Every structure is written in C-alpha cells, then in structure tokens.
PDB file of C-alpha atoms in Angstrom:
ATOM      1  CA  VAL A   1      11.819  15.628  11.541  1.00  0.00           C
ATOM      2  CA  LEU A   2       9.769  13.791  14.124  1.00  0.00           C
ATOM      3  CA  LEU A   3      12.725  12.145  15.855  1.00  0.00           C
ATOM      4  CA  ASN A   4      12.768  14.483  18.856  1.00  0.00           C
ATOM      5  CA  PHE A   5       8.978  14.500  18.892  1.00  0.00           C
ATOM      6  CA  VAL A   6       8.990  10.726  19.284  1.00  0.00           C
ATOM      7  CA  LEU A   7      11.375  10.975  22.228  1.00  0.00           C
ATOM      8  CA  VAL A   8       9.215  13.535  24.043  1.00  0.00           C
ATOM      9  CA  PHE A   9       6.199  11.267  24.095  1.00  0.00           C
ATOM     10  CA  LEU A  10       7.636   7.788  24.173  1.00  0.00           C
ATOM     11  CA  LEU A  11      10.754   7.443  26.319  1.00  0.00           C
ATOM     12  CA  SER A  12       8.667   6.570  29.368  1.00  0.00           C
ATOM     13  CA  ALA A  13       6.265   4.239  27.558  1.00  0.00           C
ATOM     14  CA  MET A  14       6.658   0.555  28.374  1.00  0.00           C
ATOM     15  CA  VAL A  15       5.192  -2.635  26.929  1.00  0.00           C
ATOM     16  CA  VAL A  16       6.202  -5.443  29.264  1.00  0.00           C
ATOM     17  CA  THR A  17       7.222  -8.561  27.385  1.00  0.00           C
ATOM     18  CA  ALA A  18       9.981 -11.132  27.395  1.00  0.00           C
ATOM     19  CA  ALA A  19      13.010 -10.381  25.240  1.00  0.00           C
ATOM     20  CA  ALA A  20      12.960 -12.417  22.049  1.00  0.00           C
ATOM     21  CA  ALA A  21      15.983 -14.270  20.691  1.00  0.00           C
ATOM     22  CA  GLN A  22      15.236 -13.428  17.063  1.00  0.00           C
ATOM     23  CA  GLN A  23      18.343 -13.017  14.895  1.00  0.00           C
ATOM     24  CA  ARG A  24      18.911  -9.344  14.053  1.00  0.00           C
ATOM     25  CA  THR A  25      19.793  -8.494  10.468  1.00  0.00           C
ATOM     26  CA  VAL A  26      19.920  -5.296   8.433  1.00  0.00           C
ATOM     27  CA  GLY A  27      17.424  -5.254   5.551  1.00  0.00           C
ATOM     28  CA  VAL A  28      18.445  -1.947   3.953  1.00  0.00           C
ATOM     29  CA  ALA A  29      21.575  -1.139   1.948  1.00  0.00           C
ATOM     30  CA  GLU A  30      23.735   1.882   1.317  1.00  0.00           C
ATOM     31  CA  GLY A  31      22.078   4.141  -1.245  1.00  0.00           C
ATOM     32  CA  ASN A  32      18.494   3.187  -0.354  1.00  0.00           C
ATOM     33  CA  TRP A  33      16.303   6.251   0.163  1.00  0.00           C
ATOM     34  CA  PHE A  34      12.785   6.844   1.439  1.00  0.00           C
ATOM     35  CA  ASN A  35      10.504   9.891   1.140  1.00  0.00           C
ATOM     36  CA  TYR A  36       7.790  10.648   3.702  1.00  0.00           C
ATOM     37  CA  GLU A  37       4.883  13.062   3.730  1.00  0.00           C
ATOM     38  CA  VAL A  38       4.112  14.731   7.064  1.00  0.00           C
ATOM     39  CA  ASP A  39       0.597  15.752   8.085  1.00  0.00           C
ATOM     40  CA  VAL A  40      -0.525  17.589  11.215  1.00  0.00           C
ATOM     41  CA  SER A  41      -4.139  18.278  12.190  1.00  0.00           C
ATOM     42  CA  TRP A  42      -5.601  20.150  15.146  1.00  0.00           C
ATOM     43  CA  ASN A  43      -9.137  21.055  16.172  1.00  0.00           C
ATOM     44  CA  SER A  44     -10.754  22.409  19.311  1.00  0.00           C
ATOM     45  CA  THR A  45     -14.157  23.536  20.576  1.00  0.00           C
ATOM     46  CA  ASP A  46     -12.390  25.501  23.321  1.00  0.00           C
ATOM     47  CA  PRO A  47     -12.181  29.181  22.279  1.00  0.00           C
ATOM     48  CA  ASP A  48      -9.093  29.645  24.477  1.00  0.00           C
ATOM     49  CA  ALA A  49      -7.133  26.684  23.058  1.00  0.00           C
ATOM     50  CA  ILE A  50      -4.010  27.473  21.057  1.00  0.00           C
ATOM     51  CA  PHE A  51      -1.660  25.566  18.759  1.00  0.00           C
ATOM     52  CA  PRO A  52       0.787  23.961  19.321  1.00  0.00           C
ATOM     53  CA  PRO A  53      -0.871  22.011  22.140  1.00  0.00           C
ATOM     54  CA  LEU A  54       0.744  21.492  25.526  1.00  0.00           C
ATOM     55  CA  ASP A  55       3.643  23.795  24.581  1.00  0.00           C
ATOM     56  CA  TYR A  56       5.461  21.052  22.658  1.00  0.00           C
ATOM     57  CA  GLU A  57       7.685  22.929  20.216  1.00  0.00           C
ATOM     58  CA  ASP A  58       8.145  19.828  18.027  1.00  0.00           C
ATOM     59  CA  TRP A  59       4.469  20.029  17.038  1.00  0.00           C
ATOM     60  CA  GLU A  60       5.121  23.431  15.512  1.00  0.00           C
ATOM     61  CA  SER A  61       8.147  22.065  13.662  1.00  0.00           C
ATOM     62  CA  ALA A  62       6.166  19.092  12.354  1.00  0.00           C
ATOM     63  CA  ASN A  63       3.384  21.395  11.201  1.00  0.00           C
ATOM     64  CA  ALA A  64       5.901  23.418   9.176  1.00  0.00           C
ATOM     65  CA  THR A  65       7.284  20.314   7.434  1.00  0.00           C
ATOM     66  CA  GLU A  66       6.122  19.235   3.982  1.00  0.00           C
ATOM     67  CA  TRP A  67       8.249  16.123   3.473  1.00  0.00           C
ATOM     68  CA  VAL A  68      11.269  14.260   4.828  1.00  0.00           C
ATOM     69  CA  LYS A  69      13.808  12.162   2.918  1.00  0.00           C
ATOM     70  CA  ILE A  70      15.943   9.525   4.640  1.00  0.00           C
ATOM     71  CA  THR A  71      18.951   8.079   2.795  1.00  0.00           C
ATOM     72  CA  VAL A  72      21.032   5.129   4.005  1.00  0.00           C
ATOM     73  CA  ILE A  73      24.670   6.255   3.778  1.00  0.00           C
ATOM     74  CA  GLY A  74      26.336   3.231   5.346  1.00  0.00           C
ATOM     75  CA  VAL A  75      25.845  -0.191   6.932  1.00  0.00           C
ATOM     76  CA  SER A  76      28.307  -1.797   9.333  1.00  0.00           C
ATOM     77  CA  GLY A  77      27.201  -5.003  11.031  1.00  0.00           C
ATOM     78  CA  THR A  78      23.835  -4.184  12.576  1.00  0.00           C
ATOM     79  CA  ASN A  79      24.465  -0.435  12.536  1.00  0.00           C
ATOM     80  CA  VAL A  80      22.689   1.676   9.895  1.00  0.00           C
ATOM     81  CA  SER A  81      23.912   5.227   9.211  1.00  0.00           C
ATOM     82  CA  VAL A  82      21.367   7.614   7.692  1.00  0.00           C
ATOM     83  CA  GLN A  83      21.190  11.105   6.312  1.00  0.00           C
ATOM     84  CA  TYR A  84      17.909  12.995   6.531  1.00  0.00           C
ATOM     85  CA  LEU A  85      16.603  16.048   4.732  1.00  0.00           C
ATOM     86  CA  SER A  86      13.534  17.972   5.905  1.00  0.00           C
ATOM     87  CA  HIS A  87      11.744  20.186   3.372  1.00  0.00           C
ATOM     88  CA  PHE A  88       9.597  22.882   4.945  1.00  0.00           C
ATOM     89  CA  LYS A  89       6.459  24.492   3.571  1.00  0.00           C
ATOM     90  CA  ASN A  90       8.236  27.841   3.222  1.00  0.00           C
ATOM     91  CA  GLY A  91      10.726  26.279   0.777  1.00  0.00           C
ATOM     92  CA  THR A  92      13.692  26.005   3.146  1.00  0.00           C
ATOM     93  CA  GLU A  93      15.446  22.740   3.951  1.00  0.00           C
ATOM     94  CA  GLU A  94      17.426  21.311   6.845  1.00  0.00           C
ATOM     95  CA  GLY A  95      19.621  18.220   6.876  1.00  0.00           C
ATOM     96  CA  GLY A  96      21.491  16.056   9.334  1.00  0.00           C
ATOM     97  CA  ASP A  97      23.004  12.642  10.024  1.00  0.00           C
ATOM     98  CA  GLY A  98      22.210   9.837  12.427  1.00  0.00           C
ATOM     99  CA  TYR A  99      22.483   6.121  13.034  1.00  0.00           C
ATOM    100  CA  MET A 100      20.391   3.243  14.362  1.00  0.00           C
ATOM    101  CA  ASP A 101      21.627  -0.153  15.536  1.00  0.00           C
ATOM    102  CA  VAL A 102      18.897  -2.672  14.691  1.00  0.00           C
ATOM    103  CA  ASP A 103      20.200  -5.074  17.351  1.00  0.00           C
ATOM    104  CA  THR A 104      21.040  -3.028  20.441  1.00  0.00           C
ATOM    105  CA  GLY A 105      18.729  -0.084  19.808  1.00  0.00           C
ATOM    106  CA  ASP A 106      21.647   2.330  20.182  1.00  0.00           C
ATOM    107  CA  GLU A 107      20.943   5.441  18.096  1.00  0.00           C
ATOM    108  CA  ALA A 108      21.521   9.114  17.468  1.00  0.00           C
ATOM    109  CA  ASN A 109      19.024  11.305  15.572  1.00  0.00           C
ATOM    110  CA  ALA A 110      17.328   8.228  14.095  1.00  0.00           C
ATOM    111  CA  THR A 111      14.854   7.049  16.716  1.00  0.00           C
ATOM    112  CA  LEU A 112      12.800   4.065  15.501  1.00  0.00           C
ATOM    113  CA  THR A 113      13.745   4.771  11.873  1.00  0.00           C
ATOM    114  CA  VAL A 114      14.716   1.167  11.188  1.00  0.00           C
ATOM    115  CA  ILE A 115      14.450  -2.176  12.970  1.00  0.00           C
ATOM    116  CA  SER A 116      15.731  -5.634  12.111  1.00  0.00           C
ATOM    117  CA  ALA A 117      14.473  -7.264   8.941  1.00  0.00           C
ATOM    118  CA  ASN A 118      12.049 -10.187   9.186  1.00  0.00           C
ATOM    119  CA  LEU A 119      10.833  -9.754  12.741  1.00  0.00           C
ATOM    120  CA  GLY A 120       7.497 -11.349  13.594  1.00  0.00           C
ATOM    121  CA  VAL A 121       4.653 -11.174  16.083  1.00  0.00           C
ATOM    122  CA  ASN A 122       5.829 -10.863  19.723  1.00  0.00           C
ATOM    123  CA  ASP A 123       9.441 -10.157  18.696  1.00  0.00           C
ATOM    124  CA  ASN A 124      11.007  -7.249  20.566  1.00  0.00           C
ATOM    125  CA  ILE A 125      12.129  -4.549  18.166  1.00  0.00           C
ATOM    126  CA  TYR A 126      15.552  -4.207  19.871  1.00  0.00           C
ATOM    127  CA  THR A 127      17.506  -6.267  22.396  1.00  0.00           C
ATOM    128  CA  SER A 128      18.357  -3.327  24.675  1.00  0.00           C
ATOM    129  CA  GLY A 129      17.959   0.439  24.951  1.00  0.00           C
ATOM    130  CA  ASN A 130      14.902   2.616  25.534  1.00  0.00           C
ATOM    131  CA  TYR A 131      12.572   0.532  23.365  1.00  0.00           C
ATOM    132  CA  PHE A 132      13.726  -3.028  23.978  1.00  0.00           C
ATOM    133  CA  THR A 133      10.452  -3.930  25.723  1.00  0.00           C
ATOM    134  CA  TRP A 134       8.393  -2.975  22.667  1.00  0.00           C
ATOM    135  CA  ALA A 135       7.101  -6.022  20.793  1.00  0.00           C
ATOM    136  CA  ILE A 136       5.426  -6.438  17.409  1.00  0.00           C
ATOM    137  CA  ASN A 137       1.638  -6.705  17.857  1.00  0.00           C
ATOM    138  CA  GLU A 138       0.868  -8.075  14.404  1.00  0.00           C
ATOM    139  CA  THR A 139       2.146  -8.525  10.869  1.00  0.00           C
ATOM    140  CA  ILE A 140      -0.376  -7.221   8.350  1.00  0.00           C
ATOM    141  CA  ALA A 141      -0.544  -6.428   4.648  1.00  0.00           C
ATOM    142  CA  ARG A 142      -0.694  -2.713   3.837  1.00  0.00           C
ATOM    143  CA  THR A 143      -0.494  -0.887   0.522  1.00  0.00           C
ATOM    144  CA  TYR A 144       2.309   1.595  -0.168  1.00  0.00           C
ATOM    145  CA  PRO A 145       3.656   3.169  -3.388  1.00  0.00           C
ATOM    146  CA  ASP A 146       5.374  -0.018  -4.587  1.00  0.00           C
ATOM    147  CA  GLY A 147       2.408  -2.255  -3.794  1.00  0.00           C
ATOM    148  CA  VAL A 148       1.197  -4.461  -0.962  1.00  0.00           C
ATOM    149  CA  ARG A 149       3.824  -5.047   1.729  1.00  0.00           C
ATOM    150  CA  ASN A 150       3.931  -7.250   4.819  1.00  0.00           C
ATOM    151  CA  THR A 151       4.213  -4.759   7.641  1.00  0.00           C
ATOM    152  CA  ASN A 152       5.087  -5.114  11.326  1.00  0.00           C
ATOM    153  CA  HIS A 153       2.746  -3.036  13.470  1.00  0.00           C
ATOM    154  CA  ILE A 154       2.902  -1.748  17.043  1.00  0.00           C
ATOM    155  CA  ASN A 155      -0.014   0.104  18.659  1.00  0.00           C
ATOM    156  CA  MET A 156      -0.036   1.671  22.122  1.00  0.00           C
ATOM    157  CA  THR A 157      -3.019   3.463  23.619  1.00  0.00           C
ATOM    158  CA  TYR A 158      -3.214   5.337  26.900  1.00  0.00           C
ATOM    159  CA  GLY A 159      -5.900   7.279  28.736  1.00  0.00           C
ATOM    160  CA  ASN A 160      -6.435   8.926  32.101  1.00  0.00           C
ATOM    161  CA  SER A 161      -9.010  11.073  33.887  1.00  0.00           C
ATOM    162  CA  TRP A 162      -8.714  13.506  36.763  1.00  0.00           C
ATOM    163  CA  THR A 163     -10.466  16.369  38.528  1.00  0.00           C
ATOM    164  CA  GLU A 164      -8.905  19.820  38.613  1.00  0.00           C
ATOM    165  CA  ASN A 165     -10.641  22.664  40.452  1.00  0.00           C
ATOM    166  CA  GLU A 166     -13.871  20.621  40.349  1.00  0.00           C
ATOM    167  CA  THR A 167     -13.503  20.261  36.580  1.00  0.00           C
ATOM    168  CA  GLN A 168     -13.518  16.807  34.993  1.00  0.00           C
ATOM    169  CA  CYS A 169     -10.631  16.239  32.579  1.00  0.00           C
ATOM    170  CA  HIS A 170      -9.916  13.330  30.269  1.00  0.00           C
ATOM    171  CA  HIS A 171      -6.796  12.713  28.178  1.00  0.00           C
ATOM    172  CA  TYR A 172      -6.257  10.018  25.564  1.00  0.00           C
ATOM    173  CA  TYR A 173      -3.516   9.229  23.091  1.00  0.00           C
ATOM    174  CA  SER A 174      -2.745   6.470  20.649  1.00  0.00           C
ATOM    175  CA  MET A 175       0.491   5.693  18.782  1.00  0.00           C
ATOM    176  CA  ASN A 176       0.954   3.467  15.755  1.00  0.00           C
ATOM    177  CA  PHE A 177       4.183   2.385  14.065  1.00  0.00           C
ATOM    178  CA  TYR A 178       4.526   0.347  10.883  1.00  0.00           C
ATOM    179  CA  TRP A 179       7.815  -1.113   9.629  1.00  0.00           C
ATOM    180  CA  ASP A 180       8.260  -2.943   6.350  1.00  0.00           C
ATOM    181  CA  LYS A 181       8.948  -6.547   7.380  1.00  0.00           C
ATOM    182  CA  GLU A 182      11.438  -7.339   4.602  1.00  0.00           C
ATOM    183  CA  THR A 183      13.628  -4.249   5.052  1.00  0.00           C
ATOM    184  CA  GLY A 184      12.812  -3.076   8.585  1.00  0.00           C
ATOM    185  CA  ILE A 185      12.395   0.532   7.452  1.00  0.00           C
ATOM    186  CA  LEU A 186       9.700   2.645   9.106  1.00  0.00           C
ATOM    187  CA  VAL A 187       6.974   3.206   6.520  1.00  0.00           C
ATOM    188  CA  GLU A 188       4.303   4.916   8.589  1.00  0.00           C
ATOM    189  CA  ASP A 189       3.639   6.328  12.047  1.00  0.00           C
ATOM    190  CA  SER A 190       0.874   8.311  13.700  1.00  0.00           C
ATOM    191  CA  PHE A 191       0.213   9.986  17.034  1.00  0.00           C
ATOM    192  CA  GLU A 192      -3.366  10.874  17.944  1.00  0.00           C
ATOM    193  CA  PHE A 193      -4.366  12.844  21.025  1.00  0.00           C
ATOM    194  CA  SER A 194      -7.545  14.173  22.571  1.00  0.00           C
ATOM    195  CA  ASN A 195      -8.158  16.234  25.668  1.00  0.00           C
ATOM    196  CA  GLN A 196     -11.635  16.880  27.087  1.00  0.00           C
ATOM    197  CA  THR A 197     -12.290  19.448  29.808  1.00  0.00           C
ATOM    198  CA  GLU A 198     -15.978  19.484  30.695  1.00  0.00           C
ATOM    199  CA  GLU A 199     -17.751  20.222  27.382  1.00  0.00           C
ATOM    200  CA  TYR A 200     -14.628  21.340  25.483  1.00  0.00           C
ATOM    201  CA  LEU A 201     -12.810  18.837  23.281  1.00  0.00           C
ATOM    202  CA  THR A 202      -9.401  19.375  21.692  1.00  0.00           C
ATOM    203  CA  THR A 203      -7.931  16.828  19.278  1.00  0.00           C
ATOM    204  CA  TRP A 204      -4.650  16.815  17.418  1.00  0.00           C
ATOM    205  CA  SER A 205      -2.538  14.374  15.453  1.00  0.00           C
ATOM    206  CA  VAL A 206       0.686  14.076  13.506  1.00  0.00           C
ATOM    207  CA  ALA A 207       1.423  11.371  10.968  1.00  0.00           C
ATOM    208  CA  SER A 208       4.090  10.489   8.439  1.00  0.00           C
ATOM    209  CA  ILE A 209       3.760   7.978   5.624  1.00  0.00           C
ATOM    210  CA  ILE A 210       6.166   6.813   2.968  1.00  0.00           C
ATOM    211  CA  THR A 211       5.380   8.213  -0.482  1.00  0.00           C
ATOM    212  CA  ASP A 212       8.350   7.120  -2.594  1.00  0.00           C
TER     213      ASP A 212
END
C-alpha cells in the first residue's frame, strides 16, 4: 500500500556512488508470500496542525491500512511478478498486481519490494532506473518472525532550515529500508518526519514490518 507513498518522497533522492558489477539473481520463488503490518503515528504541539500532513493523500491511505500481503506469482529471469492485497481497518480489502526487475530496476506497482539476492555493502540495489544510485550501507543481523536474518540496510537522512515571514522553520526526515539478504525481499521500512515552526513541533512516521 505504500508503493505510491514511496514514489512521492523518494524519486528525487540521490545517493551518489559508483555502479557495482554484482551479479543480479532472484532469491524468491513463485508461491512465496509475505505479510506486513503497517503503522502510522502523528503528533503535534501546533493547535492548527491537521492530519494527514502536507496534504499527502497516501498518508491517509497508509493510516487506514491494517496489513498488506505480497505474493510472488511468477519469476522470469530477473523479473519478479507480485500480487498484493491490502486489508483496511474497516474490514475492506483491495488487491492488485505488479512487477520488479531486480537487475534493471524496471517496475510497476512494486517499488523497492524486492532487490537482488546476496548483495553486500556498497552494492547498488539496481543497475539502472530511478534508484540505481542507491547503495547498501551495511549488512546487519535483525530478528524477524522466522529468526535472526542477515539484512541489507539503507538509511537516508535529510534536513533543511529556512525563514518564512520572519518565522524560523526546520524540516527533517529519515528513511530506512531493510531487505533480507538471502531472498532480497523487503522486510521492513520506515519514514520519519519532523517539522518545527518556532515553538511548535509536528512529527509523523509510517512504517511497515514483516510479520509472517
């Protein structure tokens, strides 16, 4: 459910690094499925602040989502076809299809869902496309439902300050992505934001984590 949300915030983000020559291989298979829990939080000391922040409609959609299931429905070369099902808190559901090429980064409705298996530190996650400059920061052990997994992690943090009508403003956001190293499947992501205008502070975040 966060696919469009990811695009809104990240298409312009760049991490400058040399393209790696790592062999690209698919680590998932047809029939594999993955369940994710979605959590959204928001808090503000500004009495005039409203949710969703910054008029991003995808925040409202994420806040209405209880869980998402992704099922691999086909693998052809380095291309992975997926089917997703979003279950909303009101009991309704919505499904769709997409694909992700773990080599070229070509995709539709599956942004960052899966990368190549067995990438390592400094490897670019794709060889072309919108995210080909993104490189793995570290490989760390993290605990998920089936135990401790080696996980490829990318973190990006941004911040800026400005003055508007003699008012000091500060904006900060941080993004984290974790892919299982052996399979390449996304197991966790989070987006954390804060905006301070004089004494008022507004913070919000959205995160998904694999549960099954």
